[in-house]
CSV table of C-alpha atoms in Angstrom, one decimal:
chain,number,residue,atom,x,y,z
A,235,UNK,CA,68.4,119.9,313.9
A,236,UNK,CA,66.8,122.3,316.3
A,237,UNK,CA,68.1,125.4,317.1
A,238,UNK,CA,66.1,127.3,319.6
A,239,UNK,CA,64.7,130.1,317.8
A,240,UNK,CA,61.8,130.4,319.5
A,241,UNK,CA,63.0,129.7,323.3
A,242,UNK,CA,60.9,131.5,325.8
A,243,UNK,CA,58.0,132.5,323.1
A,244,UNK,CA,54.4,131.7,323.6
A,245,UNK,CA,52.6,131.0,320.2
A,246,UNK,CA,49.0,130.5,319.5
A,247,UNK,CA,48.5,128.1,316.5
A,248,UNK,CA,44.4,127.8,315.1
A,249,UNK,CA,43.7,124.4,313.3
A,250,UNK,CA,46.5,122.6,314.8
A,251,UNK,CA,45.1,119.1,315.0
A,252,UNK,CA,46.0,118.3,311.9
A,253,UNK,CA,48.1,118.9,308.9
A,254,UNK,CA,49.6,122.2,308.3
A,255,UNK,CA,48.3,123.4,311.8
A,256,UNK,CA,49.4,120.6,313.4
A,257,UNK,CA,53.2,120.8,311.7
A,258,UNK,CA,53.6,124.1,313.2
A,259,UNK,CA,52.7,123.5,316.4
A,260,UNK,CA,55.1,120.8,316.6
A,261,UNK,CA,57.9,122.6,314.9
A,262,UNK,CA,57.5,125.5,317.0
A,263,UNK,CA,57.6,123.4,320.0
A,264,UNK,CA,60.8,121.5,319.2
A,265,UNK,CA,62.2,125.0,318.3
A,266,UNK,CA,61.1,125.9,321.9
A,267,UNK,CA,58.1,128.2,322.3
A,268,UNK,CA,55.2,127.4,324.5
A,269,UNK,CA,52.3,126.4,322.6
A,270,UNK,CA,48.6,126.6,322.5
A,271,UNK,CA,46.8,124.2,320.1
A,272,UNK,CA,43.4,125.4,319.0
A,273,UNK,CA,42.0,122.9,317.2
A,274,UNK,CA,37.7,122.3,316.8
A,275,UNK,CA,37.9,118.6,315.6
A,276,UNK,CA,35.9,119.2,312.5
A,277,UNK,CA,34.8,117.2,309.7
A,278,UNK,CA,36.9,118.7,306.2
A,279,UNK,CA,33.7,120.7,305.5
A,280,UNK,CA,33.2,122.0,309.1
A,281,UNK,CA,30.9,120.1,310.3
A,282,UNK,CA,30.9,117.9,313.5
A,283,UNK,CA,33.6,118.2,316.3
A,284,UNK,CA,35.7,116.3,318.6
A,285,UNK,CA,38.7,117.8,320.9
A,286,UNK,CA,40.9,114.9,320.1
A,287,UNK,CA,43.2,116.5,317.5
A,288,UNK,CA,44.4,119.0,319.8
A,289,UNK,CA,44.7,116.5,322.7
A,290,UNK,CA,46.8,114.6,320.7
A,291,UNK,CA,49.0,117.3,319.2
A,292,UNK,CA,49.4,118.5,323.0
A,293,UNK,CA,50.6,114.7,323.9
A,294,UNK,CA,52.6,114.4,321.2
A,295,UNK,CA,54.5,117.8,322.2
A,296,UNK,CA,54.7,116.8,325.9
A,297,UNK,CA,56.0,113.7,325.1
A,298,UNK,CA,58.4,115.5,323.5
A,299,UNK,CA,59.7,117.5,326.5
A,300,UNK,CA,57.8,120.7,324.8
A,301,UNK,CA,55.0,122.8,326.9
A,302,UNK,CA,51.5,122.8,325.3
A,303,UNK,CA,48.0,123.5,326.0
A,304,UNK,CA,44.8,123.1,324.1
A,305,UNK,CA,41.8,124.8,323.4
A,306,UNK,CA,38.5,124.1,321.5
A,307,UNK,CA,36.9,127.2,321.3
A,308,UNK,CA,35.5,128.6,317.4
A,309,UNK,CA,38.0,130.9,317.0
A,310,UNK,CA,35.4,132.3,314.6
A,311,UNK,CA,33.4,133.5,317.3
A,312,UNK,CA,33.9,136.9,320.0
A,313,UNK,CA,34.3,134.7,322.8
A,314,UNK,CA,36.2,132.0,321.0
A,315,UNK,CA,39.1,133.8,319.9
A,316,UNK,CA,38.7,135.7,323.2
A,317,UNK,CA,39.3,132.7,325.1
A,318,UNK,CA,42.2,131.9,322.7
A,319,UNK,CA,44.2,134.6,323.5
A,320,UNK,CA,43.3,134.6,327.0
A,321,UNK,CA,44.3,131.1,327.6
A,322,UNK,CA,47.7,131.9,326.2
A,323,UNK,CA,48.0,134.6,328.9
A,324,UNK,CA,46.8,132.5,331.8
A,325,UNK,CA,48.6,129.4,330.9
A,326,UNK,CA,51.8,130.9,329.7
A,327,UNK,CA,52.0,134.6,331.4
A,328,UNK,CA,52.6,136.4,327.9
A,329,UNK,CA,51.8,135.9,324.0
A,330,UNK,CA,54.5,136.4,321.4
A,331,UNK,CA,53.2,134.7,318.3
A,332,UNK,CA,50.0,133.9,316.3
A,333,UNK,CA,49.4,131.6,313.4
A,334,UNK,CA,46.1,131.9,311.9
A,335,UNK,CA,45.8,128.3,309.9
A,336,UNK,CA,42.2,127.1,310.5
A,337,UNK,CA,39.8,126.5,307.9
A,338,UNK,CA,38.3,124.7,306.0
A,339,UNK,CA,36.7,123.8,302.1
A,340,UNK,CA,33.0,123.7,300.2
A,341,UNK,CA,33.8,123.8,297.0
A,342,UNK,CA,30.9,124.8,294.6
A,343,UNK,CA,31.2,126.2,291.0
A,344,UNK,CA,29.6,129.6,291.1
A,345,UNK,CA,25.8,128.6,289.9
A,346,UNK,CA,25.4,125.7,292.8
A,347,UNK,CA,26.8,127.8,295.2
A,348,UNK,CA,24.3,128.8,297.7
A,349,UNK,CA,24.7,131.7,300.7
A,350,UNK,CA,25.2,128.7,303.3
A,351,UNK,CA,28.5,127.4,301.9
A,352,UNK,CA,29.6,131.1,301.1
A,353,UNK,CA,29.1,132.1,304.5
A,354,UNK,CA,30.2,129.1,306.6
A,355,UNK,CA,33.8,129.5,304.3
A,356,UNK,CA,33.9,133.3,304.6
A,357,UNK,CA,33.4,132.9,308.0
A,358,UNK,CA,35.5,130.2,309.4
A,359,UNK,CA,38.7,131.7,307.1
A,360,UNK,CA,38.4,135.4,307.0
A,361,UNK,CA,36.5,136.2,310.4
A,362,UNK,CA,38.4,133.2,311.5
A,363,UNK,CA,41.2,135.3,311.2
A,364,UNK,CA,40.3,138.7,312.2
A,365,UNK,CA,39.3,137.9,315.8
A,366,UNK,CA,42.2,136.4,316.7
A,367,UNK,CA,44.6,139.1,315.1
A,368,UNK,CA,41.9,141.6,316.5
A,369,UNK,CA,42.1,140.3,320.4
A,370,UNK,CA,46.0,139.7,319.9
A,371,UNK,CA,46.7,142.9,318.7
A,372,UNK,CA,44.4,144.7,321.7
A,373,UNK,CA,47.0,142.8,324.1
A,374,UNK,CA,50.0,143.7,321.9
A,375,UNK,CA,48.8,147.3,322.0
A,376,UNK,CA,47.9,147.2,326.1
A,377,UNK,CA,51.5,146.0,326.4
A,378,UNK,CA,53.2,148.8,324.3
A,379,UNK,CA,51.4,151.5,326.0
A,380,UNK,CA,52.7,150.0,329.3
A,381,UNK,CA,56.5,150.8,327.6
A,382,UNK,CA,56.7,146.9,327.4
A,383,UNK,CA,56.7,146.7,323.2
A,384,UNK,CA,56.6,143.3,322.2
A,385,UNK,CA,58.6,141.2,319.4
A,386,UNK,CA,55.2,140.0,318.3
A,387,UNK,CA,54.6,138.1,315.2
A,388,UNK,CA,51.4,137.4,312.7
A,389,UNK,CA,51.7,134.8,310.7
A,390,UNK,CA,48.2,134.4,308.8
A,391,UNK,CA,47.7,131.7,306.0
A,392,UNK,CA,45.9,132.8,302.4
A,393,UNK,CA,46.5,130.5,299.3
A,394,UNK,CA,47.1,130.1,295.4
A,395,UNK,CA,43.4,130.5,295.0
A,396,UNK,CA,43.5,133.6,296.6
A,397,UNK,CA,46.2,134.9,295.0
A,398,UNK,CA,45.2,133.9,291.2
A,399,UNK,CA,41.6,132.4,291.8
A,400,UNK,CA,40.5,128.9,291.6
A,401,UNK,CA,37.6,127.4,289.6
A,402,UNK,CA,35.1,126.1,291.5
A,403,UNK,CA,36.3,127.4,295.0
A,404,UNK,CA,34.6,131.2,294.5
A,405,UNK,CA,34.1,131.5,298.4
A,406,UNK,CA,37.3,129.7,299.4
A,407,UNK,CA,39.5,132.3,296.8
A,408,UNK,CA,37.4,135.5,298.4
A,409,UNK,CA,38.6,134.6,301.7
A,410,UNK,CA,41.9,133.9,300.6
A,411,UNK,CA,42.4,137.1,298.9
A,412,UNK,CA,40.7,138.9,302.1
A,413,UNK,CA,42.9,137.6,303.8
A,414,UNK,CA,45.9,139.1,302.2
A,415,UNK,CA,44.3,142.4,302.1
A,416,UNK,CA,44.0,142.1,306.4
A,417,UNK,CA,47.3,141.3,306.0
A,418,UNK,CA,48.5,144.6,304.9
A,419,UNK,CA,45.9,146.5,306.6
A,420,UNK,CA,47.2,144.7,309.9
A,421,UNK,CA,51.2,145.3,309.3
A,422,UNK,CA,50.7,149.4,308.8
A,423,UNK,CA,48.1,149.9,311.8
A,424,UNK,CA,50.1,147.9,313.9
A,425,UNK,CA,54.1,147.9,313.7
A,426,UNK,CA,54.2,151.1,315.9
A,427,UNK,CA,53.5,148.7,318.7
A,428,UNK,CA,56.0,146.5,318.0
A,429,UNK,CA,53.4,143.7,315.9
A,430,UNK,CA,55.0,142.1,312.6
A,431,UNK,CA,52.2,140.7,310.2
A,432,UNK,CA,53.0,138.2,307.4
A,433,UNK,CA,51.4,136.0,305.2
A,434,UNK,CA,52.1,132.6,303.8
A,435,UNK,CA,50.1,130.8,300.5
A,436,UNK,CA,51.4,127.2,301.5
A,437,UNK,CA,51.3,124.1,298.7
A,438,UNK,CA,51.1,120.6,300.7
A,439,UNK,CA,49.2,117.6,301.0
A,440,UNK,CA,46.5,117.6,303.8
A,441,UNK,CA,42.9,116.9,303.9
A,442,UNK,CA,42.1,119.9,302.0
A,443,UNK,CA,44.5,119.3,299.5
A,444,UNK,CA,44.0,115.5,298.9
A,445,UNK,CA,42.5,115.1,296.0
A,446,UNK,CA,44.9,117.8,294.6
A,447,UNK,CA,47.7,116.2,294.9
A,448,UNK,CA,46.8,112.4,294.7
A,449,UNK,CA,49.2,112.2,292.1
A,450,UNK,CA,51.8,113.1,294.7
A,451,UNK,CA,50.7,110.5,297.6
A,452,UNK,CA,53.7,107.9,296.8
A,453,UNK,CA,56.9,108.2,299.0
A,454,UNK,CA,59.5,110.0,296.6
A,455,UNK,CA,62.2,107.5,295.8
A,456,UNK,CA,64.9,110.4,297.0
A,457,UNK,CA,63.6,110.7,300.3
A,458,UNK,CA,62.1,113.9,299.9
A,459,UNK,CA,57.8,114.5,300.2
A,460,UNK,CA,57.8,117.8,298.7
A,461,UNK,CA,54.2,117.7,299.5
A,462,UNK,CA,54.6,117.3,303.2
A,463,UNK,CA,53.4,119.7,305.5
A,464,UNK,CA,56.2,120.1,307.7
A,465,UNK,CA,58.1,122.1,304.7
A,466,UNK,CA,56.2,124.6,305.6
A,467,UNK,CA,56.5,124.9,309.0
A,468,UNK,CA,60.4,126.3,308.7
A,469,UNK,CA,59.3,129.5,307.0
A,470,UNK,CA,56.2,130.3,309.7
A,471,UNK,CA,58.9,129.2,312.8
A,472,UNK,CA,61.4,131.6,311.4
A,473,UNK,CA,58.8,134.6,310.4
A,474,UNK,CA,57.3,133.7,314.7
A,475,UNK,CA,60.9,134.3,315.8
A,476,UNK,CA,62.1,137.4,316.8
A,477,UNK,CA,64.8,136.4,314.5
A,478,UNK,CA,62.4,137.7,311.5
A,479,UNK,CA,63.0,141.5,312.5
A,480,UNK,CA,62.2,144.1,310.2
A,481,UNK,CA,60.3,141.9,308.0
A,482,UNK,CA,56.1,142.7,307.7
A,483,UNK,CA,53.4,143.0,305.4
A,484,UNK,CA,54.7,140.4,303.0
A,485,UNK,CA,53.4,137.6,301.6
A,486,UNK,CA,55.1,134.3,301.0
A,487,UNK,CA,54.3,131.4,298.7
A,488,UNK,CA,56.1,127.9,299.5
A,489,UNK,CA,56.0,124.4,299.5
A,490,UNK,CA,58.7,121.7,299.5
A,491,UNK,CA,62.3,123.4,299.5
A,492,UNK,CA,60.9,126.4,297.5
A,493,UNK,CA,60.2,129.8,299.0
A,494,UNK,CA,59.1,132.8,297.2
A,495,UNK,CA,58.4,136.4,297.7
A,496,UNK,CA,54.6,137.5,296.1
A,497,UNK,CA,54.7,140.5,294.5
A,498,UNK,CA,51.1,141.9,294.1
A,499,UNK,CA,49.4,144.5,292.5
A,500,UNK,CA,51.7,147.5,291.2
A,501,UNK,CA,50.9,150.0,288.5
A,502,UNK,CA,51.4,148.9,284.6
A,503,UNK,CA,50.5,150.5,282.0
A,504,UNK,CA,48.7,154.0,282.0
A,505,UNK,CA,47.1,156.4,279.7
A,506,UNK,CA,46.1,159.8,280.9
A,507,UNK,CA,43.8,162.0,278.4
A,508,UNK,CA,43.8,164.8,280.9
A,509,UNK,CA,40.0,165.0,280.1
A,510,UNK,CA,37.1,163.2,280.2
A,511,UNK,CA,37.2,160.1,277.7
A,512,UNK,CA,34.2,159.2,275.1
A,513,UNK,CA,33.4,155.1,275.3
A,514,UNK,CA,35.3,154.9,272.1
A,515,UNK,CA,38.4,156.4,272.8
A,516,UNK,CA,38.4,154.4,276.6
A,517,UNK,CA,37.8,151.4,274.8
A,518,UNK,CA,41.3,152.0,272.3
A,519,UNK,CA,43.3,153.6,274.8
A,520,UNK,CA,42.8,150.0,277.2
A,521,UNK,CA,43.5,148.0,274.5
A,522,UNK,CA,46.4,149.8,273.7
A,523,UNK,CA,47.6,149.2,277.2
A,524,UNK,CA,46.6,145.5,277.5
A,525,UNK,CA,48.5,145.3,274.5
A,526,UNK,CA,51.6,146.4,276.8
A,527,UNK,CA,50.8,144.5,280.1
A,528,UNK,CA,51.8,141.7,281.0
A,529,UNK,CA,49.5,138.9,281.0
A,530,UNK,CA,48.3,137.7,283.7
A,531,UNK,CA,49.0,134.0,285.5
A,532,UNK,CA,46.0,131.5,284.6
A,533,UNK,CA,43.2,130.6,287.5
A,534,UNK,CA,44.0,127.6,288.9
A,535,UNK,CA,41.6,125.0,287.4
A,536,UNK,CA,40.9,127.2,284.0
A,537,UNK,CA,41.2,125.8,280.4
């Protein structure tokens, strides 16, 4: 059941050819914004390229009475995410929502990582981000200084692994967590022109996650994938709707019919000398206050 949240919006979605991306796009469609579908067409570990995923997500919105356009551009780029923006303005007239979702995996333990596959990951998530949100924003902030403050909405995508770490994914957790740090950064410089920025660390079963959830591939006997991607895309339609007012600089975990609000780092514990301490006496006062912490949640993937 549809209700409209999002009638008259224009959103921006990045990696919507496929899975989670590609969810979004279609649920903000059928909710009624106007959507552009970035999508590069590449391979799971970013290589390659084909514009067919976005043609095909655009088709499957038209065909679905919806409004869509695509565009290929490396978002990760000046002039990619340039053009992204820019081809929501020209095709649409205005820009009201952005979903950063693109990205993709080389997973490496940390000794057989090499700078390539650090890079191409840090790249393609956490600059992969920032241009967009950087070129959106610059429009957001043009339109607010012309007394026409938006009802904008940022909706960027980190993960588990970002949020607790993840053996064997070093460069894909680094992004992650970056990305939840541009999260905040984003929501305090920018809410004064009328910009919301928000988070989500989504569980679901795409290429990404495959193998993480081959246990998980089987149709559930009640009807209900848990796993799908389109669980997801309620939360990031709601949080691209001006219906989400007020609500900025959080971050979100979910996945099937479960939502939940991160809480991140907060002061525990604290000692306080009031003067310099000797190696001996730092060492016993932090044990004393480990001793009192909490402990933490495991990495992903650790024994």
């Amino acid at each position: 059941m549809t209700t409209g949240i999002c009638t008259g919006r224009v959103a921006v979605v990045t990696g919507a050819g496929r899975g989670l991306g590609r969810a979004h796009a279609l649920a903000l469609a059928a909710e009624g914004a106007k959507v552009v579908v970035n999508d590069l067409g590449v391979g799971l570990d970013g290589t390659g390229g084909a514009s067919g995923p976005a043609r095909q997500v655009v088709d499957e919105i038209r065909a679905r009475g919806g409004e869509a356009v695509g565009h290929g551009g490396d978002i990760a780029t000046p002039d990619g995410a340039a053009s992204l923006i820019a081809t929501a303005l020209e095709t649409f007239g205005r820009l009201d929502t952005l979903v950063n979702n693109a990205g993709f995996l080389r997973d490496r333990m940390l000794v057989n990582l090499d700078e390539d596959d650090w890079d191409a990951v840090l790249r393609v998530h956490l600059k992969g981000h920032f241009l967009p949100l950087r070129h959106a924003c610059a429009h957001w902030r043009a339109e607010a200084r012309a007394g026409r403050t938006p009802e904008a909405r940022v909706i960027n995508t980190t993960s588990g692994a970002g949020l607790l770490g993840s053996v064997g994914q070093g460069n894909y957790a680094a992004a992650k967590a970056g990305i939840v740090a541009l999260t905040l950064v984003a929501a305090a410089e920018t809410s004064r022109y009328g910009v919301q920025v928000n988070a989500i660390a989504p569980a679901a079963r795409t290429r990404m996650t495959e193998r993480t959830f081959a246990d998980t591939m089987a149709a559930p006997e009640d009807g209900f994938d848990t796993m799908a991607p389109e669980n997801v895309s309620p939360l990031v339609v709601w949080l691209g709707s001006a219906a989400s007012a007020g609500v900025t600089g959080r971050v979100f975990e979910t996945e099937g019919g479960r939502i939940t609000v991160m809480e991140g780092w907060r002061p525990g514990p604290t000692a306080d000398k009031g003067a310099r301490w000797t190696p001996a006496e730092a060492g016993e006062a932090t044990l004393k206050l480990l001793a009192e912490a909490e402990v933490p949640q495991a990495v992903y993937g650790a024994r």
